Coordinates of N, CA and C in Angstrom, one line a residue:
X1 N 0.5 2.4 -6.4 CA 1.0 3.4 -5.5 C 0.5 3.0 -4.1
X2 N 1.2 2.8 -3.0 CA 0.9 2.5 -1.9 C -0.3 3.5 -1.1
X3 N -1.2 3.7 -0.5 CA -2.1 4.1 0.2 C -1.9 4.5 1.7
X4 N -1.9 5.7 1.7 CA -1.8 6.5 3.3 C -3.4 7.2 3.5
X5 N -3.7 6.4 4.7 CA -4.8 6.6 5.5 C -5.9 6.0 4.3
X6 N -5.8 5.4 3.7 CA -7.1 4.7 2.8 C -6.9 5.4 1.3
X7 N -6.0 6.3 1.2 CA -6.2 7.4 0.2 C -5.1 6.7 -1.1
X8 N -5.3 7.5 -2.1 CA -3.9 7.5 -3.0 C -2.8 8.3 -2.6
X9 N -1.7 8.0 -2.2 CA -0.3 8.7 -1.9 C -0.1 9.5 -2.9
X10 N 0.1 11.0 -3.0 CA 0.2 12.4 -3.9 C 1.6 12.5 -3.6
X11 N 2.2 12.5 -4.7 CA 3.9 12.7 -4.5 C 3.7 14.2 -5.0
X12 N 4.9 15.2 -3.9 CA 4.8 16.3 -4.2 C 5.5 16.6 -5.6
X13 N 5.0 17.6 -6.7 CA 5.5 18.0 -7.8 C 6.9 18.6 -7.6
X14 N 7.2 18.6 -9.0 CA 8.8 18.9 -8.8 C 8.8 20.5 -8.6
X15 N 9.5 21.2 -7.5 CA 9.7 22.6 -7.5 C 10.6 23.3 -8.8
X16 N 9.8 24.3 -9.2 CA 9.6 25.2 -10.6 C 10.8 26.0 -10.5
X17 N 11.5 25.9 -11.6 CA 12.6 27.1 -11.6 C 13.9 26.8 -10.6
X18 N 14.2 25.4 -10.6 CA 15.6 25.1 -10.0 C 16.7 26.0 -10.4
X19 N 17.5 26.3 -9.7 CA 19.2 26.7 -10.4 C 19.9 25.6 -9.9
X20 N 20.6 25.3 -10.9 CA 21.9 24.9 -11.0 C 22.9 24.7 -9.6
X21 N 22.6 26.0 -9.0 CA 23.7 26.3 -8.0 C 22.5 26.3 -6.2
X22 N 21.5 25.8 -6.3 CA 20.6 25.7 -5.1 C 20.7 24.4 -4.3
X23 N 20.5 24.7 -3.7 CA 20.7 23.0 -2.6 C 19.2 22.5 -2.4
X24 N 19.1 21.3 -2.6 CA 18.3 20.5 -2.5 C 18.4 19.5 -1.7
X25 N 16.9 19.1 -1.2 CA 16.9 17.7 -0.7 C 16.3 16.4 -1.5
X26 N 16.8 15.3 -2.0 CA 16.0 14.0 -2.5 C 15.8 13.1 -1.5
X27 N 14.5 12.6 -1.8 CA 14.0 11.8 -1.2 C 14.1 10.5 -2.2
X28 N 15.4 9.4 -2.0 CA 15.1 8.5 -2.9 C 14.1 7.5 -2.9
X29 N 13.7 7.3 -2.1 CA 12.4 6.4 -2.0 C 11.3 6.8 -2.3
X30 N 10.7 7.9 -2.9 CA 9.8 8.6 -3.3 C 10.3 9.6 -4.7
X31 N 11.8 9.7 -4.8 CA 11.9 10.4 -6.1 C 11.1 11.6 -5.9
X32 N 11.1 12.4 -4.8 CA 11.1 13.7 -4.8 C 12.3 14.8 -4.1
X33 N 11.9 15.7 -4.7 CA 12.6 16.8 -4.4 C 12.1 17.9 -3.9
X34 N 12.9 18.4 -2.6 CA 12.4 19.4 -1.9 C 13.7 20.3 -1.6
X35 N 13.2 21.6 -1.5 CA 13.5 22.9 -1.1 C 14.0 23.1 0.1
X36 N 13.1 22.7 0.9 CA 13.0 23.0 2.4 C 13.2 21.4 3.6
X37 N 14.9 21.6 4.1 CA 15.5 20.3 4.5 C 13.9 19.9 5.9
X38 N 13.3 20.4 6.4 CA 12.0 20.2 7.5 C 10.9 19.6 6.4
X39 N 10.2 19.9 5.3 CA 9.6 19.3 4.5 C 10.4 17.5 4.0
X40 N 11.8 17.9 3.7 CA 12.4 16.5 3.2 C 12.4 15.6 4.9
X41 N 12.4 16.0 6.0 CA 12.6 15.8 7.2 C 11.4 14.8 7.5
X42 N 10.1 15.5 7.2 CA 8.9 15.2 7.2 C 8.2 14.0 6.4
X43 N 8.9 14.0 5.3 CA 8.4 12.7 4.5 C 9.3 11.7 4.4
X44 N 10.5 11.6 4.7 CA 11.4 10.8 5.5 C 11.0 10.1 6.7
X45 N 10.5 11.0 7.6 CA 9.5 10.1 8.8 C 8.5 9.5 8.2
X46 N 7.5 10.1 7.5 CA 6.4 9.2 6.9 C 6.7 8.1 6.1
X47 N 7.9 8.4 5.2 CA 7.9 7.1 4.5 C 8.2 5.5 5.6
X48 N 9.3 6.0 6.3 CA 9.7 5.2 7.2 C 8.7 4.9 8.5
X49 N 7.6 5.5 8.8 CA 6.5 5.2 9.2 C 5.1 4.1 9.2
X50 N 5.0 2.7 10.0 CA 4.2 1.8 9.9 C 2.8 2.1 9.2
X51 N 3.1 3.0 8.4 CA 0.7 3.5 8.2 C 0.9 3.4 6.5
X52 N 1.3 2.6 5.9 CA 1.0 2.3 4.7 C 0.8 1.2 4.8
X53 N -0.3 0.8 3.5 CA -1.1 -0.1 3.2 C -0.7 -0.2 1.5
X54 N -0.7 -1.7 1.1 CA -0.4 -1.8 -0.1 C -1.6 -2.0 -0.8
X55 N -2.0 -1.2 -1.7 CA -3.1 -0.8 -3.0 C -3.4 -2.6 -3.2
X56 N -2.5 -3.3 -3.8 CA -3.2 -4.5 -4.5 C -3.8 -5.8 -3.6
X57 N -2.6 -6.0 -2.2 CA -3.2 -7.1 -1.5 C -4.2 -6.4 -0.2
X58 N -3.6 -5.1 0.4 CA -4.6 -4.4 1.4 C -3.7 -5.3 2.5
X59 N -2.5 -5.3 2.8 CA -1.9 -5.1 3.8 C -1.2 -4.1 4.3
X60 N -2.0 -3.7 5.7 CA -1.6 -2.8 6.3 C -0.2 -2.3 6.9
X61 N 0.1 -1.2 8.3 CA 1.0 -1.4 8.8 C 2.2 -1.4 8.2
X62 N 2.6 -1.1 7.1 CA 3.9 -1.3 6.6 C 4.7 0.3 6.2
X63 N 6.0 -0.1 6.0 CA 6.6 1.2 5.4 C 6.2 1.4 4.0
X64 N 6.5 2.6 3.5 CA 6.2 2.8 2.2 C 7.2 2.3 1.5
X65 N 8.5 1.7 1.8 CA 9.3 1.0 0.8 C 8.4 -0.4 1.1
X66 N 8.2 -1.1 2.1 CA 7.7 -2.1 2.4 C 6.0 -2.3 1.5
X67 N 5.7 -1.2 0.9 CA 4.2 -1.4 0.5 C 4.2 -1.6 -1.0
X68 N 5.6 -0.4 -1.4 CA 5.8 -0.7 -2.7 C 6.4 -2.2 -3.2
X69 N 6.8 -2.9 -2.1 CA 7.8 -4.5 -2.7 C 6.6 -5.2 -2.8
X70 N 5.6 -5.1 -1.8 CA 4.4 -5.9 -1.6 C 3.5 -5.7 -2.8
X71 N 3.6 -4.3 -3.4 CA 2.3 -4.2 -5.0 C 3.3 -4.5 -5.6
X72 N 4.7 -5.0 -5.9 CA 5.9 -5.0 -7.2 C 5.7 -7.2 -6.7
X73 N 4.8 -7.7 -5.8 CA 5.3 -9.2 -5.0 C 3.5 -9.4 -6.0
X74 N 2.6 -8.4 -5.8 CA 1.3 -9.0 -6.0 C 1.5 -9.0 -7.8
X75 N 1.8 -8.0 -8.5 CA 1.4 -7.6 -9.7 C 2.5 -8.7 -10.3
X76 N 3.4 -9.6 -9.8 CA 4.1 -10.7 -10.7 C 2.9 -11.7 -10.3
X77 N 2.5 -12.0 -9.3 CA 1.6 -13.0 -9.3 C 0.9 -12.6 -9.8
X78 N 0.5 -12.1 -9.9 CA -0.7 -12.0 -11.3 C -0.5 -12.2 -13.0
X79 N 0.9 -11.8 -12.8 CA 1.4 -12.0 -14.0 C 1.8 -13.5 -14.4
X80 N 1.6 -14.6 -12.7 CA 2.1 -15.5 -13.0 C 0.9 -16.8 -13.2
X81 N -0.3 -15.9 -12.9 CA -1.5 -17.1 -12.2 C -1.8 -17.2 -14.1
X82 N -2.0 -18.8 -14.0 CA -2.2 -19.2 -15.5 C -3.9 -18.4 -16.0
X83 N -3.5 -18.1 -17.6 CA -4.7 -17.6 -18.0 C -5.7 -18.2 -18.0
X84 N -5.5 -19.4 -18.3 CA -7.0 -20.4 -18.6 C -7.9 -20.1 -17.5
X85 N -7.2 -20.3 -16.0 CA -8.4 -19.7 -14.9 C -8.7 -18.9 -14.8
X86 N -8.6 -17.7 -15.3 CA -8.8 -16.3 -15.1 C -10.5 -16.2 -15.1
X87 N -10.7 -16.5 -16.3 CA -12.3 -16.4 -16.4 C -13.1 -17.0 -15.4
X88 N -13.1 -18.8 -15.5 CA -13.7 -19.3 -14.5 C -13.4 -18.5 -13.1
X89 N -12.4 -18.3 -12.6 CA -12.1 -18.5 -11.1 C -13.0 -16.6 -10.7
X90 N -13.4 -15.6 -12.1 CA -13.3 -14.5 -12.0 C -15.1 -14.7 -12.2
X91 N -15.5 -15.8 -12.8 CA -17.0 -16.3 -12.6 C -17.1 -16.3 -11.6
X92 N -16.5 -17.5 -10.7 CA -17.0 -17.8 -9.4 C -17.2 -17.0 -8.0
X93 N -15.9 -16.3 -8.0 CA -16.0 -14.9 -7.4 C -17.3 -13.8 -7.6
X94 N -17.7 -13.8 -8.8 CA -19.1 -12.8 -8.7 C -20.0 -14.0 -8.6
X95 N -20.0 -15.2 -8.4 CA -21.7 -16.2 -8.2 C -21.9 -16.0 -6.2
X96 N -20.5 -15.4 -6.1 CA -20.5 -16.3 -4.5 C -21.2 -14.7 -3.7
X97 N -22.1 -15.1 -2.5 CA -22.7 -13.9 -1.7 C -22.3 -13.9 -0.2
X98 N -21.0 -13.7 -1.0 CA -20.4 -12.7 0.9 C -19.9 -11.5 0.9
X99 N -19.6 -10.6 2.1 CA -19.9 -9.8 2.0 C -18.3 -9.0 2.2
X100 N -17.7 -10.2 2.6 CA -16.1 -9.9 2.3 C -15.5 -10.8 1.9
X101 N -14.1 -9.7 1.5 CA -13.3 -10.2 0.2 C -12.6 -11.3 0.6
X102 N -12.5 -11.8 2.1 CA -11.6 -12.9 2.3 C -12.4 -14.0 2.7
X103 N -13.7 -13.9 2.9 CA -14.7 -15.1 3.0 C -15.1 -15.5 1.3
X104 N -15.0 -14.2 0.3 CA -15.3 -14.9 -1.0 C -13.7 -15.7 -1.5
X105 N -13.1 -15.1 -1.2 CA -11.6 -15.6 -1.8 C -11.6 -16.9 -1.3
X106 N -12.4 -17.1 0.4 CA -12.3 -18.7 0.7 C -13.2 -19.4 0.0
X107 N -14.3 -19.0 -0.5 CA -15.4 -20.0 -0.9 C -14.6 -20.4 -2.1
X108 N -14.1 -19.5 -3.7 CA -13.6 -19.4 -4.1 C -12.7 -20.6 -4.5
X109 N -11.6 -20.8 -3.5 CA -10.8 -21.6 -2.9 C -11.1 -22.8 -3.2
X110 N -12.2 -22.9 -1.9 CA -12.5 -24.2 -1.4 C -13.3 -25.0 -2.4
X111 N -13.8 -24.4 -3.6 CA -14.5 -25.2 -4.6 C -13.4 -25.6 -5.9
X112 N -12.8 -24.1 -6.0 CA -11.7 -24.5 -7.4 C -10.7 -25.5 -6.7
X113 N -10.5 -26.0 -5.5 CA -9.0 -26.9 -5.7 C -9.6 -28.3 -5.4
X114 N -10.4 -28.3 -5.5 CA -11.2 -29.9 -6.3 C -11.4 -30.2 -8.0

């Protein structure tokens, strides 16, 4: 689930006691439904709004369709990186002492492609 403002994104619940005969608004990009066309108004701007961040790689700045393609782009690679490294490469990552994730991902790197 894509991240607004650092957080987990809370999709609103489905409103209780629909009729049949009420007008609604869907939000297809989110798969919600709203009541009130200023609330569907509102998260139409946010979705389409640069301030999502994608959960798995932590890239910023993007739409929320744009964050969800980016966790649906990370979780196939993952599904694609061979098992046999998993362990080693998930060793070497806890031996190494930096203090961020893209200085250990380089050390990381720079030893396993020898």
């Amino acid at each position: 689930m894509p991240l607004l403002k650092k957080k987990v994104f809370e999709k609103q619940s489905i409103p209780d006691f629909l009729r049949d005969d009420e007008e609604v608004f869907y939000c297809e990009i989110t798969n919600e439904i709203f009541r009130d066309y200023e609330e569907f108004s509102e998260r139409m701007f946010l979705c389409n709004s640069m301030v999502w961040t994608c959960s798995m790689t932590g890239k910023s700045n993007l739409t929320y369709q744009e964050a969800l393609e980016s966790e649906e782009n990370a979780k196939q690679s993952l599904k694609e990186f061979p098992i046999e490294l998993r362990i080693p490469i998930l060793f070497l990552a806890s031996k190494t002492q930096r203090s961020s994730f893209g200085d250990m991902a380089e050390d990381v790197f720079m030893y396993a492609k020898d």
